[in-house]
C-alpha positions as a printed Julia matrix, in Angstrom:
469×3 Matrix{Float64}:
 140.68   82.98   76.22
 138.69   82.16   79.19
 135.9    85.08   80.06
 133.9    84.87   83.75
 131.21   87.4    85.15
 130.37   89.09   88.31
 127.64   91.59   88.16
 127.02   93.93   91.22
 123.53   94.21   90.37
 122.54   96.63   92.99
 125.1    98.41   93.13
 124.84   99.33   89.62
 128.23   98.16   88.65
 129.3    95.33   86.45
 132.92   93.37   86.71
 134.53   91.37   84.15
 137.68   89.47   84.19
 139.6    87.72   81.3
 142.21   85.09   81.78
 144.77   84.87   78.8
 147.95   82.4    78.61
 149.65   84.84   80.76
 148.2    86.9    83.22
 144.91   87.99   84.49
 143.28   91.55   83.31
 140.75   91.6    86.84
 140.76   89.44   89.15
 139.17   89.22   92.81
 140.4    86.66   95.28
 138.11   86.67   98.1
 141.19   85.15  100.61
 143.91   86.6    99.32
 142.2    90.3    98.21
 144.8    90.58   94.72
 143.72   93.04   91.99
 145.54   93.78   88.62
 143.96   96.14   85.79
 143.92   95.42   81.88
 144.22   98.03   80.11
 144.04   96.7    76.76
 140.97   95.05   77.94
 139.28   97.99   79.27
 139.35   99.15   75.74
 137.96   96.36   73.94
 135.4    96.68   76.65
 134.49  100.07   75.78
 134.46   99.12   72.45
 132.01   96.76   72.53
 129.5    98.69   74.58
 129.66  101.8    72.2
 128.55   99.44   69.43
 124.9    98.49   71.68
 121.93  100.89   70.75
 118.93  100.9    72.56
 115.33  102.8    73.05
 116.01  106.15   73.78
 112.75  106.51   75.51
 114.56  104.25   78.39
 116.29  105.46   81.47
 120.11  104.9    81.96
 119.89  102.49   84.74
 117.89   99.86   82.55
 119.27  100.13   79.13
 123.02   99.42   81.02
 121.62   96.07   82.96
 120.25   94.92   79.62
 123.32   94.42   77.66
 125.61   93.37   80.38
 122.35   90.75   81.45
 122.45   89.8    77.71
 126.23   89.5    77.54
 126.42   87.31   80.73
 123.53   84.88   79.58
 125.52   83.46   76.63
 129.18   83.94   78.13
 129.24   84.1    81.46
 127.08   81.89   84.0
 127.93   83.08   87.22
 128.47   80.6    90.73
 129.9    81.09   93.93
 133.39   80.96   94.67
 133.03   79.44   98.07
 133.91   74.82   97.15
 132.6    74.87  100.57
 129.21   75.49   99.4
 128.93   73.31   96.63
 125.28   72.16   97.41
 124.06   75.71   97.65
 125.42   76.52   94.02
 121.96   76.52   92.36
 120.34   78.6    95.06
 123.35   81.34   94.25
 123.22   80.84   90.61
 122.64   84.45   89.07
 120.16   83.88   86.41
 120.26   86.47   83.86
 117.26   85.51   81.97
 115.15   85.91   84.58
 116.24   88.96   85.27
 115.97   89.95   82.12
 112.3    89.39   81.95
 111.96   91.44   85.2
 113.71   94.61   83.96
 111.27   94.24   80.82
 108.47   93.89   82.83
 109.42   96.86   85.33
 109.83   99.04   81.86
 106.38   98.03   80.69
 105.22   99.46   84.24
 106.45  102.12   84.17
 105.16  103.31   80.69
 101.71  102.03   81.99
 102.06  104.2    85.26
 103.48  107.09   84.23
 101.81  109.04   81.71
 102.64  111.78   79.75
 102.74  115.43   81.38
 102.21  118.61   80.55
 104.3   120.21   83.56
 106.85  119.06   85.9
 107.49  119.77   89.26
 110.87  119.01   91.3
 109.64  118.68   95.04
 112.22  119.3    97.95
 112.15  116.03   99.27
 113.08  114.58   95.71
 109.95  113.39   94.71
 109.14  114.65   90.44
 105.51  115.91   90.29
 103.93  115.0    87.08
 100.73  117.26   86.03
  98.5   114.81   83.84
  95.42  115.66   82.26
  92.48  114.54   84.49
  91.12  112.53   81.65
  93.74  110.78   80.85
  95.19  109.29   84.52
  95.5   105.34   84.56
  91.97  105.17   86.4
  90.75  106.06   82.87
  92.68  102.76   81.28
  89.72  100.94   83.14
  87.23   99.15   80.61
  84.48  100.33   82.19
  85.95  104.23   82.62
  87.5   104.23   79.23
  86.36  107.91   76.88
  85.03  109.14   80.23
  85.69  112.13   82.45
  85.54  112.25   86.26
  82.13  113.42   87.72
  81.07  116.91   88.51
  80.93  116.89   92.77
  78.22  115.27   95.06
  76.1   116.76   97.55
  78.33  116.68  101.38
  76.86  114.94  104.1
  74.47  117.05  106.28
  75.75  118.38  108.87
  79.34  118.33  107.79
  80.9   122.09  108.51
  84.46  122.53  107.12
  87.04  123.37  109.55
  88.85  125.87  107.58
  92.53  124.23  107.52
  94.46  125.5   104.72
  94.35  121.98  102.78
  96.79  123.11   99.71
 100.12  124.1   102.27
 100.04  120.54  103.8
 102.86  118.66  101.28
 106.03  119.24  101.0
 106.26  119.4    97.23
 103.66  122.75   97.61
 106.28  124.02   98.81
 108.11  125.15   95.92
 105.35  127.28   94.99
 103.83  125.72   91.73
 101.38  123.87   91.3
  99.7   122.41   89.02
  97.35  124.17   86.34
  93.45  123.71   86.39
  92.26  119.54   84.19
  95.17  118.52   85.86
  96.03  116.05   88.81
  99.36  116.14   90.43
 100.48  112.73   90.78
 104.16  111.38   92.19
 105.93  109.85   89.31
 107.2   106.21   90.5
 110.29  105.39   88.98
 113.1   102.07   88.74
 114.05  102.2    92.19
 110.38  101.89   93.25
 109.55   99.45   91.6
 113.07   97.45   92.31
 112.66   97.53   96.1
 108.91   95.68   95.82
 109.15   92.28   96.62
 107.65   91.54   93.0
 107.14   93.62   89.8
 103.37   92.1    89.38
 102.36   93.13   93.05
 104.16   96.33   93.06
 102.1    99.21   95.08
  99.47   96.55   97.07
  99.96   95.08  100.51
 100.82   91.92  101.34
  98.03   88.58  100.75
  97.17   87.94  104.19
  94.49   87.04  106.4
  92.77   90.07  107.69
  92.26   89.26  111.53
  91.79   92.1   114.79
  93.66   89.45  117.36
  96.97   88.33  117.98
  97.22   85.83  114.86
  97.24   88.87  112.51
 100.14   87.37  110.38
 102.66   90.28  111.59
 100.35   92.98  110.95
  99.24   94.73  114.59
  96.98   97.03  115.3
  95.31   99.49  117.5
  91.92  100.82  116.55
  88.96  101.63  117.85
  85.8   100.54  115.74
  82.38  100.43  115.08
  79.77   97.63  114.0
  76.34   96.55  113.51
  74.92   98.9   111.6
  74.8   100.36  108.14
  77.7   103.05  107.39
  77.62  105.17  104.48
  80.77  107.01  105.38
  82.91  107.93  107.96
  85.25  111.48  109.02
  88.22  111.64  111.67
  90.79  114.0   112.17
  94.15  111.98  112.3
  97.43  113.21  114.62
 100.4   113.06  111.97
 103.59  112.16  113.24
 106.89  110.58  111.76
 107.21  107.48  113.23
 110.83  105.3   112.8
 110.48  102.44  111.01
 113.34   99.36  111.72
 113.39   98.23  108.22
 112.16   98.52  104.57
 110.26   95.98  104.7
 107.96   97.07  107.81
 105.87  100.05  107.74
 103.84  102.01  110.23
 100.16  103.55  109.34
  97.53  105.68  110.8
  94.28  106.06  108.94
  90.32  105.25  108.56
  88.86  101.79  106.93
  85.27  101.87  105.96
  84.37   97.85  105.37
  81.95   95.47  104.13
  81.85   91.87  103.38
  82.92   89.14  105.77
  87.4    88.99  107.31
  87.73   86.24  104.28
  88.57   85.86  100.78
  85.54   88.98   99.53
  86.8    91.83  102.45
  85.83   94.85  100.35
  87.54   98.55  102.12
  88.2   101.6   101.27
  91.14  103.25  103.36
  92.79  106.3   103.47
  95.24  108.07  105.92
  99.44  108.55  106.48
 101.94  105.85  106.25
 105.73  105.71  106.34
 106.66  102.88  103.9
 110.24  103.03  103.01
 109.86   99.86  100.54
 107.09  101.69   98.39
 108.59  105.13   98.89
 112.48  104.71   99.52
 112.28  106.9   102.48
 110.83  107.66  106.16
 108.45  110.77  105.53
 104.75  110.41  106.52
 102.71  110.6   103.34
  98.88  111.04  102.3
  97.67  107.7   101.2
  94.36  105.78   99.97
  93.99  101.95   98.75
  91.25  100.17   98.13
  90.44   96.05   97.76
  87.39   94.17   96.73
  88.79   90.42   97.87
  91.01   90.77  100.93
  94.09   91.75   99.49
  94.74   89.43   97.03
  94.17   90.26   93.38
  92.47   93.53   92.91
  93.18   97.07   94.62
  96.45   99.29   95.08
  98.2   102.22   97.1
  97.02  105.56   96.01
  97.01  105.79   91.95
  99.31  103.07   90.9
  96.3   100.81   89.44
  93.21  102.0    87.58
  90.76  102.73   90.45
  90.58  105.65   92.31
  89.62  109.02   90.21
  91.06  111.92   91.2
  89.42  115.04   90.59
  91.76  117.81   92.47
  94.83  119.91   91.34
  95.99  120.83   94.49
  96.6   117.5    96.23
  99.44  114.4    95.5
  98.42  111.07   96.72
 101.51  109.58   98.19
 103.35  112.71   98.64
 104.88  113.98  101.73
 103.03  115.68  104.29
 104.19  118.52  106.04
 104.54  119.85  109.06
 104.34  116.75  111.36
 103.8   116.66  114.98
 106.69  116.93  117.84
 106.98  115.29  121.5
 105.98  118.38  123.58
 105.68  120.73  120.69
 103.4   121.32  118.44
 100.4   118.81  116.67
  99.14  118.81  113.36
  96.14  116.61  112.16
  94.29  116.09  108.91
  90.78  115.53  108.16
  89.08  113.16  105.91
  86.02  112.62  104.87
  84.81  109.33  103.01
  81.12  109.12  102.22
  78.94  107.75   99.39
  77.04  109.44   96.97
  73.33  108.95   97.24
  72.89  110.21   93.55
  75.72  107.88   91.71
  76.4   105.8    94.84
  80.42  106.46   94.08
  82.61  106.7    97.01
  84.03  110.24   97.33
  87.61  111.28   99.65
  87.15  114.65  100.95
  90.59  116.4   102.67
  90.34  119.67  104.9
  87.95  122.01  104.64
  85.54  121.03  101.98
  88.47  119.88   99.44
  87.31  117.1    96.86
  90.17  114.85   96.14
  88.13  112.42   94.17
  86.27  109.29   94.1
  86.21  105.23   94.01
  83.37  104.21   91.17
  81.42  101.83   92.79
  81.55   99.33   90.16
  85.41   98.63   91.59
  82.8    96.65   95.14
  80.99   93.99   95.53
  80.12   94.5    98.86
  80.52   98.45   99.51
  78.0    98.74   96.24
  75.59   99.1    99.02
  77.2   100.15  101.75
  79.45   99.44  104.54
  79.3    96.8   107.72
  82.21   98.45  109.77
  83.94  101.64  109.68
  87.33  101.33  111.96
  90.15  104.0   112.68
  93.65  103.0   113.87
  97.03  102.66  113.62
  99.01   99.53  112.09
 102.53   98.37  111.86
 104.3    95.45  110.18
 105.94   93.68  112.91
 108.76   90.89  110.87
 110.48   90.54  114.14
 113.76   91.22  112.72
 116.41   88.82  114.76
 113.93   87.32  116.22
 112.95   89.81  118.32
 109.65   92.3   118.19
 110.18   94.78  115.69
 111.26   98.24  117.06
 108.55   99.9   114.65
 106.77  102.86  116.56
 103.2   103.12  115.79
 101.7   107.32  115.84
 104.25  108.81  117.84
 105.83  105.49  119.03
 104.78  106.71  122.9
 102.03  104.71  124.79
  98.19  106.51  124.95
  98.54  106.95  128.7
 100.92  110.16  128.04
  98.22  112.33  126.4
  97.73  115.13  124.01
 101.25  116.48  122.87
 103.27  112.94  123.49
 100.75  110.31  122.39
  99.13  110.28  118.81
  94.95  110.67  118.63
  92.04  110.66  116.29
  89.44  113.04  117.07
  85.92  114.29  116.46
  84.94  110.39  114.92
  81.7   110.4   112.98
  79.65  108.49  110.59
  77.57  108.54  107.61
  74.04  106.74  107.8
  71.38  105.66  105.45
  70.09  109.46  105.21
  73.16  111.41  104.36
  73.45  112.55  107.81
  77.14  112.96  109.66
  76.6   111.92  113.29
  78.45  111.01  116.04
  79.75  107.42  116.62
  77.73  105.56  119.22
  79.2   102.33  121.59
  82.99  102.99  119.69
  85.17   99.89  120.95
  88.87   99.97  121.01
  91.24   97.25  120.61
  95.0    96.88  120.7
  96.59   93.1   119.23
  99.49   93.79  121.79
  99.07   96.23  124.05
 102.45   95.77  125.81
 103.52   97.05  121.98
 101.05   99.38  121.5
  97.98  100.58  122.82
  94.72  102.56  122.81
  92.38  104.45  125.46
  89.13  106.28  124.15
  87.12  108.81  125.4
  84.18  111.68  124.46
  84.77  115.14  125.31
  82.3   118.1   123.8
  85.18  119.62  121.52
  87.17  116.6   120.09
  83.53  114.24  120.54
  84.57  110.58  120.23
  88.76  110.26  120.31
  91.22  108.17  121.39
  95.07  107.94  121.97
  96.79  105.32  120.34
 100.35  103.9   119.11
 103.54  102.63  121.14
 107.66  102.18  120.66
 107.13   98.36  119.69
 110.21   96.86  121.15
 110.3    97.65  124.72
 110.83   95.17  128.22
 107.34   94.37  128.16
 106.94   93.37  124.26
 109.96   91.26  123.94
């Protein structure tokens, strides 16, 4: 008896056909489309799989790609039907080792990532809700953070007044009406799928390596921000426009939010960022959702999104980094922005994320820095967009509201009421803020001062148009 393979990995579905002396139990004949069932076969089948045990602390989907992936590696090699394609066979080889390794490495992950909670919360967007003790979130795996608990809060900035937004109704999974209880965080539990759209288990929740530039050679990330420089920054507060902007593909994403930066556009870039994003390939969807990362060398080996790495402590119960914001903005309807606050301690010289009206989400330890240890060079605000150029075309990405800055307040997106923090503690107003758009036939920017938004600008753009080919 002859036994070959197929396995519909994504799909989630494995086929198997047998050849005996006289007929075939399942066969698929890519020309001529011919399909007979085996019973007998199906049984044996069933048989065999009822006789596997594994971990029951595993989810379904794994535990089911394991022993079929184990089955195939000493049975079944797989190659392409197509004689046509003889030269590409290694290139379509499935490799079920290899595989193998990955769904092992995606379950070690996961165990690292998600830890253990004491209440669960089922958000109407799908996302699960996880409340974990504050002491015990993966920023506390960190050598240097290990046995410790987060730090009581810092003095604000002076002059900082709250504006009095209702900070806990702005996420969808708040919705429901729990929440989670006090020495807990919320935090969005990643799961398989997550993890199985990055383009690698290992860099799973950081951006791509590239070279950070502000000019056209930005590597397919674009931008439109408006930025300061020259002086010392200890911190920096904007109020950021949230809208939903379409995204072409998973792979792309479109951002708005605030950097605060030190160290030189090379290989030891330190920021600290924090904003909305729509990332479909880190959160299988198109909502708009909270965000913060952080790097200390450009992108490369250290940092992460939000709380998927040990890093950023968070010290609130009321807000989920990388959950869903909600309500968004509408073309000729109604806006809604969010304010953030960034701004070092003076006492413990930690970097602290304040959301709303006075609420603490937590802090990056300054250890994580080389260069933001002391304090920042640049502090810039923006939007940016992953432009792949998808057919060879420019992506069809929108960045903010995906309409040009010229249409104003209600149509184009905006940051408002832009200040930083300097050497004192003070929160002041931004002085000489540049702007700067890579493509501005993509997207673009226009600033401005006013005496109730201060420094602002409109920004963002439909990508794809007859002027951005």
């Amino acid at each position: 008896m002859v036994i070959c393979c197929w396995m519909g990995y994504l799909m989630g579905v494995v086929f198997l056909c047998t050849k005996t002396r006289h007929k075939w139990c399942l066969h698929f004949d890519h020309n001529r489309r011919r399909k007979q069932q085996c019973k007998q076969t199906q049984k044996d089948l069933q048989k065999q799989t009822t006789k596997a045990s594994f971990s029951s602390n595993m989810t379904p989907t794994i535990p089911i790609f394991l022993f079929f992936l184990l089955v195939s590696s000493s049975i079944c090699p797989v190659y392409s039907s197509d004689t046509s394609n003889q030269q590409n066979t290694t290139n379509q080889t499935f490799r079920p080792e290899e595989e193998l390794q990955k769904l092992r490495a995606i379950k070690s992950r996961l165990k690292k990532i998600n830890k253990p909670a004491i209440k669960t919360i089922q958000s109407p967007d799908g996302d699960i809700i996880d409340c974990i003790e504050t002491h015990l979130q993966l920023a506390f795996d960190h050598p240097k953070l290990k046995g410790q608990r987060p730090l009581d809060p810092p003095v604000r900035p002076n002059g900082h007044n709250p504006t009095g937004m209702r900070s806990e109704d702005f996420q969808l999974w708040s919705f429901s009406g729990e929440s989670c209880p006090e020495g807990t965080i919320p935090v969005r539990r990643t799961t398989e799928e997550d993890m199985l759209r990055a383009s690698s288990v290992r860099r799973f929740g950081r951006k791509p390596r590239r070279h950070v530039r502000r000019d056209t050679n930005s590597n397919g990330h674009e931008h439109a921000v408006g930025y300061v420089t020259g002086d010392q920054y200890y911190g920096a507060k904007g109020s950021i426009n949230v809208w939903a902007p379409k995204v072409a593909n998973q792979y792309e994403f479109s951002l708005s939010q605030m950097w605060v930066i030190s160290g030189s556009f090379g290989d030891d870039l330190n920021t600290i960022e924090a904003g909305w994003q729509v990332s479909p390939e880190l959160y299988g969807d198109n909502y708009p959702r909270f965000f913060t990362y952080w790097t200390t060398d450009a992108y490369q080996a250290t940092g992460c999104y939000n709380l998927l790495c040990s890093g950023f402590v968070q010290t609130n119960n009321r807000v989920a980094i990388g959950a869903a914001i909600s309500p968004t903005s509408g073309y000729s309807g109604g806006q809604f922005d969010i304010s953030l606050l960034v701004w070092k301690d003076p006492k413990h010289g930690n970097w602290w994320l304040e959301f709303g009206s006075g609420i603490l989400v937590g802090y990056w330890p300054s250890f994580l820095f080389t260069h933001l240890r002391d304090h920042a060079s640049m502090v810039q605000f923006g939007g940016e967009v992953v432009n792949s150029r998808p057919s060879g075309f420019h992506t069809s990405t929108q960045m903010g509201s995906g309409h040009f800055a010229g249409e104003g307040f209600g149509k184009a997106s905006y940051f408002r009421n832009l200040q930083v923090v300097d050497w004192d503690n003070n929160l002041i107003p931004l002085s000489n803020l540049r702007v700067l758009a890579d493509h501005p036939n993509c997207y673009d920017i226009q600033g401005g001062v006013n005496r109730v938004w201060g420094n602002y600008f409109y920004y963002g753009g439909p990508g794809r148009n007859v002027r951005c080919p």
